[in-house]
PDB file of C-alpha atoms and ligand atoms in Angstrom:
ATOM      1  CA  MET A   1       0.346  24.327 -10.075  1.00 83.00           C
ATOM      2  CA  ALA A   2       2.417  22.111  -8.565  1.00 91.00           C
ATOM      3  CA  LYS A   3       5.487  22.857  -6.882  1.00 94.00           C
ATOM      4  CA  ALA A   4       8.898  20.463  -6.702  1.00 96.00           C
ATOM      5  CA  SER A   5       8.385  21.909  -2.889  1.00 96.00           C
ATOM      6  CA  ASP A   6       4.924  20.601  -2.244  1.00 97.00           C
ATOM      7  CA  PRO A   7       4.358  17.547   0.339  1.00 98.00           C
ATOM      8  CA  ILE A   8       3.291  14.234  -1.316  1.00 98.00           C
ATOM      9  CA  GLY A   9       0.420  12.969   1.016  1.00 98.00           C
ATOM     10  CA  ILE A  10       0.379   9.086   1.555  1.00 98.00           C
ATOM     11  CA  PHE A  11      -2.680   7.261   3.193  1.00 98.00           C
ATOM     12  CA  ASP A  12      -3.386   3.921   4.902  1.00 98.00           C
ATOM     13  CA  SER A  13      -6.298   3.033   6.928  1.00 97.00           C
ATOM     14  CA  GLY A  14      -3.879   2.753  10.088  1.00 96.00           C
ATOM     15  CA  ILE A  15      -0.339   2.247  10.265  1.00 96.00           C
ATOM     16  CA  GLY A  16       0.869  -0.559   7.791  1.00 96.00           C
ATOM     17  CA  GLY A  17       1.104   2.179   5.071  1.00 97.00           C
ATOM     18  CA  LEU A  18       4.287   3.649   6.551  1.00 97.00           C
ATOM     19  CA  THR A  19       5.921   0.706   4.600  1.00 97.00           C
ATOM     20  CA  VAL A  20       4.907   2.696   1.365  1.00 98.00           C
ATOM     21  CA  ALA A  21       5.820   5.727   3.170  1.00 98.00           C
ATOM     22  CA  ARG A  22       9.173   4.382   4.072  1.00 97.00           C
ATOM     23  CA  ALA A  23       9.641   2.977   0.489  1.00 97.00           C
ATOM     24  CA  VAL A  24       9.113   6.546  -0.660  1.00 98.00           C
ATOM     25  CA  LYS A  25      11.639   7.844   2.268  1.00 97.00           C
ATOM     26  CA  ASN A  26      14.568   5.315   1.159  1.00 96.00           C
ATOM     27  CA  LEU A  27      14.147   6.751  -2.512  1.00 96.00           C
ATOM     28  CA  LEU A  28      13.159  10.140  -2.076  1.00 97.00           C
ATOM     29  CA  PRO A  29      14.859  11.109   1.317  1.00 95.00           C
ATOM     30  CA  ASP A  30      14.488  15.132   0.373  1.00 96.00           C
ATOM     31  CA  GLU A  31      10.770  14.777  -0.323  1.00 97.00           C
ATOM     32  CA  SER A  32       8.228  15.683   2.632  1.00 97.00           C
ATOM     33  CA  ILE A  33       5.686  13.517   3.062  1.00 98.00           C
ATOM     34  CA  ILE A  34       1.819  13.973   4.774  1.00 98.00           C
ATOM     35  CA  TYR A  35       1.377  10.316   6.179  1.00 98.00           C
ATOM     36  CA  PHE A  36      -2.262   9.970   6.954  1.00 98.00           C
ATOM     37  CA  GLY A  37      -3.530   6.443   8.589  1.00 97.00           C
ATOM     38  CA  ASP A  38      -7.856   6.460   9.458  1.00 97.00           C
ATOM     39  CA  THR A  39      -7.472   4.135  12.394  1.00 96.00           C
ATOM     40  CA  ALA A  40     -10.404   5.028  13.197  1.00 96.00           C
ATOM     41  CA  HIS A  41     -12.188   3.355  11.169  1.00 96.00           C
ATOM     42  CA  LEU A  42      -9.300   0.354  10.351  1.00 95.00           C
ATOM     43  CA  PRO A  43      -9.007  -2.365   8.866  1.00 96.00           C
ATOM     44  CA  TYR A  44     -10.534  -0.971   5.510  1.00 97.00           C
ATOM     45  CA  GLY A  45     -10.368  -5.116   4.075  1.00 95.00           C
ATOM     46  CA  ASP A  46     -13.377  -5.862   5.400  1.00 91.00           C
ATOM     47  CA  LYS A  47     -15.174  -2.704   5.104  1.00 95.00           C
ATOM     48  CA  SER A  48     -17.972  -2.108   1.605  1.00 96.00           C
ATOM     49  CA  THR A  49     -16.459  -0.447  -0.928  1.00 96.00           C
ATOM     50  CA  ALA A  50     -18.973   2.830  -0.168  1.00 97.00           C
ATOM     51  CA  ALA A  51     -17.787   3.148   3.678  1.00 97.00           C
ATOM     52  CA  ILE A  52     -13.840   2.951   2.002  1.00 98.00           C
ATOM     53  CA  GLN A  53     -15.484   5.433  -1.400  1.00 98.00           C
ATOM     54  CA  ALA A  54     -16.284   8.354   1.645  1.00 98.00           C
ATOM     55  CA  TYR A  55     -13.635   7.839   4.015  1.00 98.00           C
ATOM     56  CA  SER A  56     -10.969   8.236   0.942  1.00 98.00           C
ATOM     57  CA  ILE A  57     -12.311  11.311  -0.576  1.00 98.00           C
ATOM     58  CA  LYS A  58     -12.540  13.103   3.678  1.00 97.00           C
ATOM     59  CA  ILE A  59      -8.984  12.251   3.510  1.00 98.00           C
ATOM     60  CA  CYS A  60      -8.484  13.538  -0.191  1.00 98.00           C
ATOM     61  CA  ASP A  61      -9.749  17.230   0.970  1.00 97.00           C
ATOM     62  CA  ILE A  62      -6.450  16.926   4.151  1.00 97.00           C
ATOM     63  CA  PHE A  63      -4.475  16.488   1.140  1.00 98.00           C
ATOM     64  CA  LEU A  64      -5.884  18.853  -0.966  1.00 98.00           C
ATOM     65  CA  GLN A  65      -5.796  22.142   1.844  1.00 97.00           C
ATOM     66  CA  ARG A  66      -2.223  20.854   2.295  1.00 97.00           C
ATOM     67  CA  ASN A  67      -0.979  21.479  -1.220  1.00 97.00           C
ATOM     68  CA  CYS A  68      -0.020  18.846  -2.190  1.00 98.00           C
ATOM     69  CA  LYS A  69       1.286  17.746  -5.599  1.00 98.00           C
ATOM     70  CA  VAL A  70       0.424  13.877  -5.441  1.00 98.00           C
ATOM     71  CA  ILE A  71      -1.124  11.919  -3.619  1.00 98.00           C
ATOM     72  CA  LEU A  72      -0.800   8.262  -3.085  1.00 98.00           C
ATOM     73  CA  ILE A  73      -3.374   5.825  -1.506  1.00 98.00           C
ATOM     74  CA  ALA A  74      -0.857   3.536   0.241  1.00 98.00           C
ATOM     75  CA  CYS A  75      -3.834   1.364   0.958  1.00 98.00           C
ATOM     76  CA  ASN A  76      -4.356  -2.171  -1.625  1.00 97.00           C
ATOM     77  CA  SER A  77      -7.696  -1.886  -0.647  1.00 97.00           C
ATOM     78  CA  ALA A  78      -8.298   1.650  -0.737  1.00 98.00           C
ATOM     79  CA  SER A  79      -6.792   1.862  -3.744  1.00 98.00           C
ATOM     80  CA  ALA A  80      -8.946  -1.765  -5.255  1.00 97.00           C
ATOM     81  CA  ALA A  81     -12.292   0.363  -3.692  1.00 97.00           C
ATOM     82  CA  ALA A  82     -11.957   4.462  -4.325  1.00 98.00           C
ATOM     83  CA  THR A  83      -8.940   4.881  -7.160  1.00 98.00           C
ATOM     84  CA  ASP A  84     -11.148   5.620  -9.923  1.00 98.00           C
ATOM     85  CA  LEU A  85     -13.394   8.169  -7.698  1.00 98.00           C
ATOM     86  CA  VAL A  86     -10.273   9.924  -6.360  1.00 98.00           C
ATOM     87  CA  LYS A  87      -9.305  10.505  -9.431  1.00 98.00           C
ATOM     88  CA  ALA A  88     -12.677  12.160 -10.512  1.00 98.00           C
ATOM     89  CA  TYR A  89     -12.664  13.861  -7.813  1.00 98.00           C
ATOM     90  CA  VAL A  90      -9.460  15.371  -7.231  1.00 98.00           C
ATOM     91  CA  GLY A  91      -8.948  16.666 -10.958  1.00 97.00           C
ATOM     92  CA  LYS A  92      -5.717  18.496 -12.168  1.00 96.00           C
ATOM     93  CA  LYS A  93      -5.098  19.760  -8.018  1.00 97.00           C
ATOM     94  CA  ALA A  94      -3.430  16.860  -7.540  1.00 98.00           C
ATOM     95  CA  LYS A  95      -1.563  13.024  -9.537  1.00 98.00           C
ATOM     96  CA  VAL A  96      -3.346  10.531  -7.686  1.00 98.00           C
ATOM     97  CA  PHE A  97      -1.257   7.385  -7.513  1.00 98.00           C
ATOM     98  CA  ASN A  98      -2.017   3.909  -5.999  1.00 98.00           C
ATOM     99  CA  VAL A  99      -0.137   0.789  -4.912  1.00 98.00           C
ATOM    100  CA  ILE A 100      -2.189  -0.803  -7.962  1.00 98.00           C
ATOM    101  CA  GLU A 101      -1.271   0.295 -11.169  1.00 98.00           C
ATOM    102  CA  PRO A 102       2.217   0.330 -10.961  1.00 98.00           C
ATOM    103  CA  VAL A 103       2.399  -3.386  -9.965  1.00 98.00           C
ATOM    104  CA  VAL A 104       0.644  -3.640 -12.818  1.00 98.00           C
ATOM    105  CA  ASN A 105       2.376  -2.365 -15.201  1.00 97.00           C
ATOM    106  CA  TYR A 106       5.415  -3.879 -13.713  1.00 98.00           C
ATOM    107  CA  ILE A 107       4.201  -6.932 -14.329  1.00 98.00           C
ATOM    108  CA  ARG A 108       3.362  -5.952 -17.980  1.00 97.00           C
ATOM    109  CA  GLU A 109       7.077  -5.727 -18.574  1.00 97.00           C
ATOM    110  CA  THR A 110       8.488  -9.186 -17.195  1.00 97.00           C
ATOM    111  CA  ARG A 111       5.572 -11.582 -17.263  1.00 97.00           C
ATOM    112  CA  ARG A 112       4.305 -13.507 -19.857  1.00 97.00           C
ATOM    113  CA  ASN A 113       2.412 -16.192 -20.996  1.00 97.00           C
ATOM    114  CA  THR A 114       2.297 -17.427 -17.221  1.00 98.00           C
ATOM    115  CA  CYS A 115       0.272 -17.560 -14.002  1.00 98.00           C
ATOM    116  CA  ILE A 116       0.357 -15.392 -11.230  1.00 98.00           C
ATOM    117  CA  GLY A 117      -0.447 -15.440  -7.560  1.00 98.00           C
ATOM    118  CA  LEU A 118      -2.147 -12.263  -5.562  1.00 98.00           C
ATOM    119  CA  ILE A 119      -3.011 -12.698  -1.073  1.00 98.00           C
ATOM    120  CA  GLY A 120      -4.515  -9.668  -0.305  1.00 98.00           C
ATOM    121  CA  THR A 121      -7.687  -8.481   2.301  1.00 96.00           C
ATOM    122  CA  LYS A 122     -11.176  -9.539   1.788  1.00 96.00           C
ATOM    123  CA  GLN A 123     -12.065  -6.405  -0.073  1.00 94.00           C
ATOM    124  CA  THR A 124      -8.729  -5.756  -2.797  1.00 97.00           C
ATOM    125  CA  ILE A 125      -9.588 -10.026  -3.130  1.00 98.00           C
ATOM    126  CA  GLY A 126     -13.239  -9.218  -3.772  1.00 97.00           C
ATOM    127  CA  SER A 127     -13.006  -6.543  -6.076  1.00 96.00           C
ATOM    128  CA  LYS A 128     -11.093  -8.394  -8.414  1.00 97.00           C
ATOM    129  CA  VAL A 129      -9.195  -4.992  -9.598  1.00 97.00           C
ATOM    130  CA  TYR A 130      -6.081  -6.952 -10.012  1.00 97.00           C
ATOM    131  CA  GLN A 131      -7.560  -9.281 -11.925  1.00 97.00           C
ATOM    132  CA  THR A 132      -9.376  -7.644 -14.398  1.00 97.00           C
ATOM    133  CA  LYS A 133      -5.587  -5.151 -14.827  1.00 97.00           C
ATOM    134  CA  ILE A 134      -3.468  -8.269 -15.572  1.00 98.00           C
ATOM    135  CA  GLU A 135      -5.648 -10.374 -17.747  1.00 97.00           C
ATOM    136  CA  GLY A 136      -6.800  -7.312 -19.649  1.00 96.00           C
ATOM    137  CA  LEU A 137      -3.165  -7.202 -20.876  1.00 97.00           C
ATOM    138  CA  GLU A 138      -1.926  -8.314 -23.633  1.00 93.00           C
ATOM    139  CA  ASN A 139       0.351 -11.329 -21.944  1.00 93.00           C
ATOM    140  CA  GLN A 140      -1.867 -14.212 -21.693  1.00 97.00           C
ATOM    141  CA  LEU A 141      -1.652 -13.931 -17.656  1.00 98.00           C
ATOM    142  CA  ARG A 142      -3.664 -15.565 -15.298  1.00 97.00           C
ATOM    143  CA  LEU A 143      -4.210 -14.559 -11.901  1.00 98.00           C
ATOM    144  CA  ASN A 144      -5.250 -16.586  -9.681  1.00 98.00           C
ATOM    145  CA  SER A 145      -5.942 -14.992  -5.422  1.00 98.00           C
ATOM    146  CA  LEU A 146      -6.207 -15.296  -2.536  1.00 98.00           C
ATOM    147  CA  ALA A 147      -7.683 -13.585   1.227  1.00 98.00           C
ATOM    148  CA  THR A 148      -5.646 -13.986   3.688  1.00 98.00           C
ATOM    149  CA  PRO A 149      -7.403 -11.859   6.770  1.00 97.00           C
ATOM    150  CA  LEU A 150      -5.498 -13.872   8.716  1.00 97.00           C
ATOM    151  CA  LEU A 151      -2.500 -12.301   8.150  1.00 97.00           C
ATOM    152  CA  VAL A 152      -2.888  -8.131   8.821  1.00 96.00           C
ATOM    153  CA  PRO A 153      -3.574  -8.852  12.931  1.00 95.00           C
ATOM    154  CA  MET A 154      -0.854 -11.559  12.874  1.00 96.00           C
ATOM    155  CA  ILE A 155       1.892  -8.701  11.660  1.00 95.00           C
ATOM    156  CA  GLU A 156       0.024  -6.747  14.175  1.00 93.00           C
ATOM    157  CA  GLU A 157       0.256  -8.804  17.013  1.00 91.00           C
ATOM    158  CA  GLY A 158       4.244  -8.928  15.924  1.00 91.00           C
ATOM    159  CA  PHE A 159       4.207 -12.639  14.855  1.00 94.00           C
ATOM    160  CA  LEU A 160       6.200 -11.916  12.047  1.00 93.00           C
ATOM    161  CA  GLU A 161       8.996 -14.820  12.230  1.00 90.00           C
ATOM    162  CA  GLY A 162       8.657 -18.578  14.232  1.00 90.00           C
ATOM    163  CA  THR A 163       6.283 -21.285  13.974  1.00 93.00           C
ATOM    164  CA  ILE A 164       2.954 -19.692  14.589  1.00 93.00           C
ATOM    165  CA  SER A 165       3.261 -17.134  11.476  1.00 95.00           C
ATOM    166  CA  GLN A 166       4.924 -19.600   9.327  1.00 95.00           C
ATOM    167  CA  ASP A 167       2.580 -22.258   9.284  1.00 96.00           C
ATOM    168  CA  ILE A 168      -0.074 -19.611   9.279  1.00 97.00           C
ATOM    169  CA  ILE A 169       1.039 -18.458   6.666  1.00 98.00           C
ATOM    170  CA  ASN A 170       2.123 -22.121   5.504  1.00 97.00           C
ATOM    171  CA  GLU A 171      -1.560 -22.789   5.606  1.00 98.00           C
ATOM    172  CA  TYR A 172      -2.673 -19.875   2.500  1.00 98.00           C
ATOM    173  CA  LEU A 173       0.471 -20.557   0.434  1.00 98.00           C
ATOM    174  CA  LYS A 174      -0.547 -24.689   0.340  1.00 98.00           C
ATOM    175  CA  LYS A 175      -3.951 -24.139  -0.850  1.00 98.00           C
ATOM    176  CA  PRO A 176      -3.924 -25.619  -4.523  1.00 98.00           C
ATOM    177  CA  ILE A 177      -5.051 -22.206  -6.038  1.00 98.00           C
ATOM    178  CA  LEU A 178      -1.339 -20.465  -5.260  1.00 98.00           C
ATOM    179  CA  GLN A 179       1.193 -23.574  -6.870  1.00 97.00           C
ATOM    180  CA  ASN A 180       2.141 -23.434 -10.194  1.00 97.00           C
ATOM    181  CA  ILE A 181       2.476 -20.015 -10.421  1.00 98.00           C
ATOM    182  CA  SER A 182       5.216 -18.308 -11.321  1.00 98.00           C
ATOM    183  CA  ALA A 183       5.636 -15.207  -8.768  1.00 98.00           C
ATOM    184  CA  LEU A 184       2.755 -14.193  -6.019  1.00 98.00           C
ATOM    185  CA  ILE A 185       1.858 -10.452  -5.978  1.00 98.00           C
ATOM    186  CA  LEU A 186       2.065  -8.856  -1.903  1.00 98.00           C
ATOM    187  CA  GLY A 187      -1.403  -7.120  -2.084  1.00 97.00           C
ATOM    188  CA  CYS A 188      -1.211  -5.992   1.255  1.00 97.00           C
ATOM    189  CA  THR A 189      -0.015  -2.662   2.587  1.00 96.00           C
ATOM    190  CA  HIS A 190       1.302  -5.396   5.971  1.00 97.00           C
ATOM    191  CA  TYR A 191       2.798  -8.114   4.011  1.00 97.00           C
ATOM    192  CA  PRO A 192       6.207  -6.222   2.629  1.00 96.00           C
ATOM    193  CA  LEU A 193       7.333  -7.655   6.716  1.00 96.00           C
ATOM    194  CA  ILE A 194       6.709 -11.091   5.588  1.00 97.00           C
ATOM    195  CA  LYS A 195       8.297 -11.263   2.292  1.00 96.00           C
ATOM    196  CA  GLU A 196      10.875 -13.960   3.331  1.00 96.00           C
ATOM    197  CA  GLN A 197       8.847 -16.515   5.097  1.00 96.00           C
ATOM    198  CA  VAL A 198       6.400 -15.896   1.539  1.00 97.00           C
ATOM    199  CA  ALA A 199       9.829 -16.484  -0.702  1.00 97.00           C
ATOM    200  CA  HIS A 200      10.506 -19.099   2.572  1.00 95.00           C
ATOM    201  CA  PHE A 201       7.559 -21.439   1.503  1.00 97.00           C
ATOM    202  CA  TYR A 202       7.850 -21.558  -2.164  1.00 98.00           C
ATOM    203  CA  GLU A 203      11.699 -22.366  -1.693  1.00 97.00           C
ATOM    204  CA  ASN A 204      12.873 -19.218  -3.589  1.00 96.00           C
ATOM    205  CA  THR A 205      12.050 -20.787  -6.937  1.00 98.00           C
ATOM    206  CA  ILE A 206       9.149 -17.645  -7.574  1.00 98.00           C
ATOM    207  CA  GLU A 207       8.953 -14.076  -7.567  1.00 98.00           C
ATOM    208  CA  VAL A 208       7.616 -12.415  -4.650  1.00 98.00           C
ATOM    209  CA  ILE A 209       6.404  -8.860  -5.422  1.00 97.00           C
ATOM    210  CA  ASP A 210       6.140  -6.798  -3.125  1.00 94.00           C
ATOM    211  CA  SER A 211       4.405  -3.444  -4.409  1.00 92.00           C
ATOM    212  CA  SER A 212       5.885  -1.094  -2.030  1.00 94.00           C
ATOM    213  CA  GLU A 213       8.910  -0.692  -3.734  1.00 93.00           C
ATOM    214  CA  ILE A 214       7.232  -0.432  -7.010  1.00 97.00           C
ATOM    215  CA  VAL A 215       5.084   2.133  -6.447  1.00 97.00           C
ATOM    216  CA  ALA A 216       8.359   4.465  -4.623  1.00 98.00           C
ATOM    217  CA  LYS A 217       9.900   3.757  -7.865  1.00 97.00           C
ATOM    218  CA  SER A 218       7.230   4.863 -10.517  1.00 98.00           C
ATOM    219  CA  LEU A 219       6.517   7.867  -7.666  1.00 98.00           C
ATOM    220  CA  LYS A 220      10.747   8.971  -8.157  1.00 98.00           C
ATOM    221  CA  ALA A 221       9.938   8.519 -11.667  1.00 98.00           C
ATOM    222  CA  TYR A 222       7.104  10.624 -12.449  1.00 98.00           C
ATOM    223  CA  LEU A 223       8.700  13.748 -10.047  1.00 98.00           C
ATOM    224  CA  GLU A 224      12.273  13.324 -12.146  1.00 98.00           C
ATOM    225  CA  TYR A 225       9.791  13.217 -15.940  1.00 98.00           C
ATOM    226  CA  ASN A 226       7.724  16.270 -14.705  1.00 97.00           C
ATOM    227  CA  LEU A 227      10.096  17.913 -12.821  1.00 97.00           C
ATOM    228  CA  LEU A 228       8.610  17.892  -9.594  1.00 97.00           C
ATOM    229  CA  ILE A 229      11.373  16.467  -7.713  1.00 97.00           C
ATOM    230  CA  ASN A 230      11.719  18.250  -3.942  1.00 96.00           C
ATOM    231  CA  ASN A 231      15.966  19.470  -4.240  1.00 88.00           C
ATOM    232  CA  GLN A 232      15.234  22.466  -1.502  1.00 85.00           C
ATOM    233  CA  GLY A 233      17.627  20.396   0.395  1.00 81.00           C
ATOM    234  CA  HIS A 234      15.516  20.047   3.759  1.00 84.00           C
ATOM    235  CA  SER A 235      11.878  17.993   3.777  1.00 90.00           C
ATOM    236  CA  SER A 236       9.059  17.625   7.038  1.00 93.00           C
ATOM    237  CA  ASN A 237       7.515  14.824   7.349  1.00 96.00           C
ATOM    238  CA  GLN A 238       4.392  14.774   9.524  1.00 97.00           C
ATOM    239  CA  PHE A 239       1.991  11.819  10.511  1.00 98.00           C
ATOM    240  CA  MET A 240      -1.429  11.439  11.430  1.00 98.00           C
ATOM    241  CA  VAL A 241      -4.105   9.416  12.550  1.00 98.00           C
ATOM    242  CA  SER A 242      -8.231   9.772  12.757  1.00 97.00           C
ATOM    243  CA  ASP A 243      -7.694   7.901  16.200  1.00 97.00           C
ATOM    244  CA  TYR A 244      -4.555   8.162  18.982  1.00 97.00           C
ATOM    245  CA  THR A 245      -3.483   5.272  20.516  1.00 95.00           C
ATOM    246  CA  LYS A 246       0.367   4.429  22.451  1.00 95.00           C
ATOM    247  CA  SER A 247      -0.291   0.530  20.420  1.00 93.00           C
ATOM    248  CA  PHE A 248      -0.920   3.017  17.366  1.00 95.00           C
ATOM    249  CA  GLU A 249       2.057   4.604  17.823  1.00 95.00           C
ATOM    250  CA  GLU A 250       4.005   1.778  18.865  1.00 94.00           C
ATOM    251  CA  LEU A 251       3.733  -0.167  15.901  1.00 93.00           C
ATOM    252  CA  THR A 252       4.829   2.824  13.798  1.00 96.00           C
ATOM    253  CA  LYS A 253       8.722   0.768  14.248  1.00 96.00           C
ATOM    254  CA  LEU A 254       7.526  -2.407  13.628  1.00 94.00           C
ATOM    255  CA  PHE A 255       6.335  -0.823   9.885  1.00 96.00           C
ATOM    256  CA  PHE A 256       8.567   2.520   9.389  1.00 97.00           C
ATOM    257  CA  VAL A 257      11.947   1.155  10.556  1.00 95.00           C
ATOM    258  CA  GLU A 258      11.478   4.399  13.476  1.00 94.00           C
ATOM    259  CA  ARG A 259       8.944   5.107  15.458  1.00 95.00           C
ATOM    260  CA  VAL A 260       7.007   8.104  14.631  1.00 96.00           C
ATOM    261  CA  HIS A 261       4.828  10.660  16.336  1.00 96.00           C
ATOM    262  CA  LEU A 262       0.942  10.794  15.719  1.00 97.00           C
ATOM    263  CA  GLU A 263      -0.991  13.734  15.487  1.00 97.00           C
ATOM    264  CA  LYS A 264      -4.480  13.251  15.990  1.00 97.00           C
ATOM    265  CA  TYR A 265      -7.009  15.097  13.164  1.00 96.00           C
ATOM    266  CA  LYS A 266     -10.836  13.879  13.519  1.00 91.00           C
ATOM    267  CA  LEU A 267     -12.321  12.973   9.746  1.00 89.00           C
ATOM    268  CA  TRP A 268     -15.148  13.542  11.404  1.00 79.00           C
ATOM    269  CA  GLU A 269     -16.601  16.376  14.165  1.00 66.00           C
TER     270      GLU A 269
HETATM  271  N1  DGL B 301      -3.948  -1.574   4.668  1.00 88.52           N
HETATM  272  C1  DGL B 301      -4.723  -2.567   3.938  1.00 88.52           C
HETATM  273  C2  DGL B 301      -4.271  -3.476   2.544  1.00 88.52           C
HETATM  274  O1  DGL B 301      -3.657  -3.101   2.221  1.00 88.52           O
HETATM  275  C3  DGL B 301      -4.938  -3.842   5.740  1.00 88.52           C
HETATM  276  C4  DGL B 301      -5.120  -3.579   6.290  1.00 88.52           C
HETATM  277  C5  DGL B 301      -6.878  -3.348   6.409  1.00 88.52           C
HETATM  278  O2  DGL B 301      -7.563  -3.946   6.355  1.00 88.52           O
HETATM  279  O3  DGL B 301      -6.880  -1.747   6.479  1.00 88.52           O
HETATM  280  O4  DGL B 301      -5.346  -3.187   2.146  1.00 88.52           O
END
């Protein structure tokens, strides 16, 4: 039985999922989080579904051992590849959230009879999970998606503003498939960092959907409804990675606003 004081487990292929952890901490500052970045196996965006599923289950074991009340799959690629398996594996031991379902619910409530764009990794786009879910709604929606694999390394190298990054962003966004859309889903942990540049390309005429905020809101609503908000007045945060380098630790500042200490945890002996 979950307790309000239990932590929230959040995982990603690496450090990028800290954008989701940041959004969660902004909205739910008293919650304790355990973050796991699978830096030994990143990027997930180019991995097979089977590989991502195996890593995800291993990570869930860590969270279950630590009695997490919620397991949040912060990575879009893992959300696309492993949600069903993770839910079956975790069962009633914890509530499983991903970064796709809350966005689909948000779109159900806000969009009808229109075309929506999506950008993400090759894994996320290739899985067609967003497409199946959004076009399966009874809202007469079409989803046009494009894999934009250069954006993750670009952001990790710190190219957020300036001509180089805006040129790369523009090259992707000017493709015909991303025209005549009323909203664009940022379907990757890293993309909230270039939200303004994306909005700039469309001259602020479309909604740029940042899943990290939507996911945090939906998590908050779940915790409130189920009386699982931690009201003990203190929280602790732990950040683990499957492979440690100094540059991963430096990157935490980019994604989490403040730099955090990373602990190494070996996924496989
Ligand atoms: N976290 C991944 C995602 O949201 C991006 C980085 C990767 O490919 O591992 O899809």
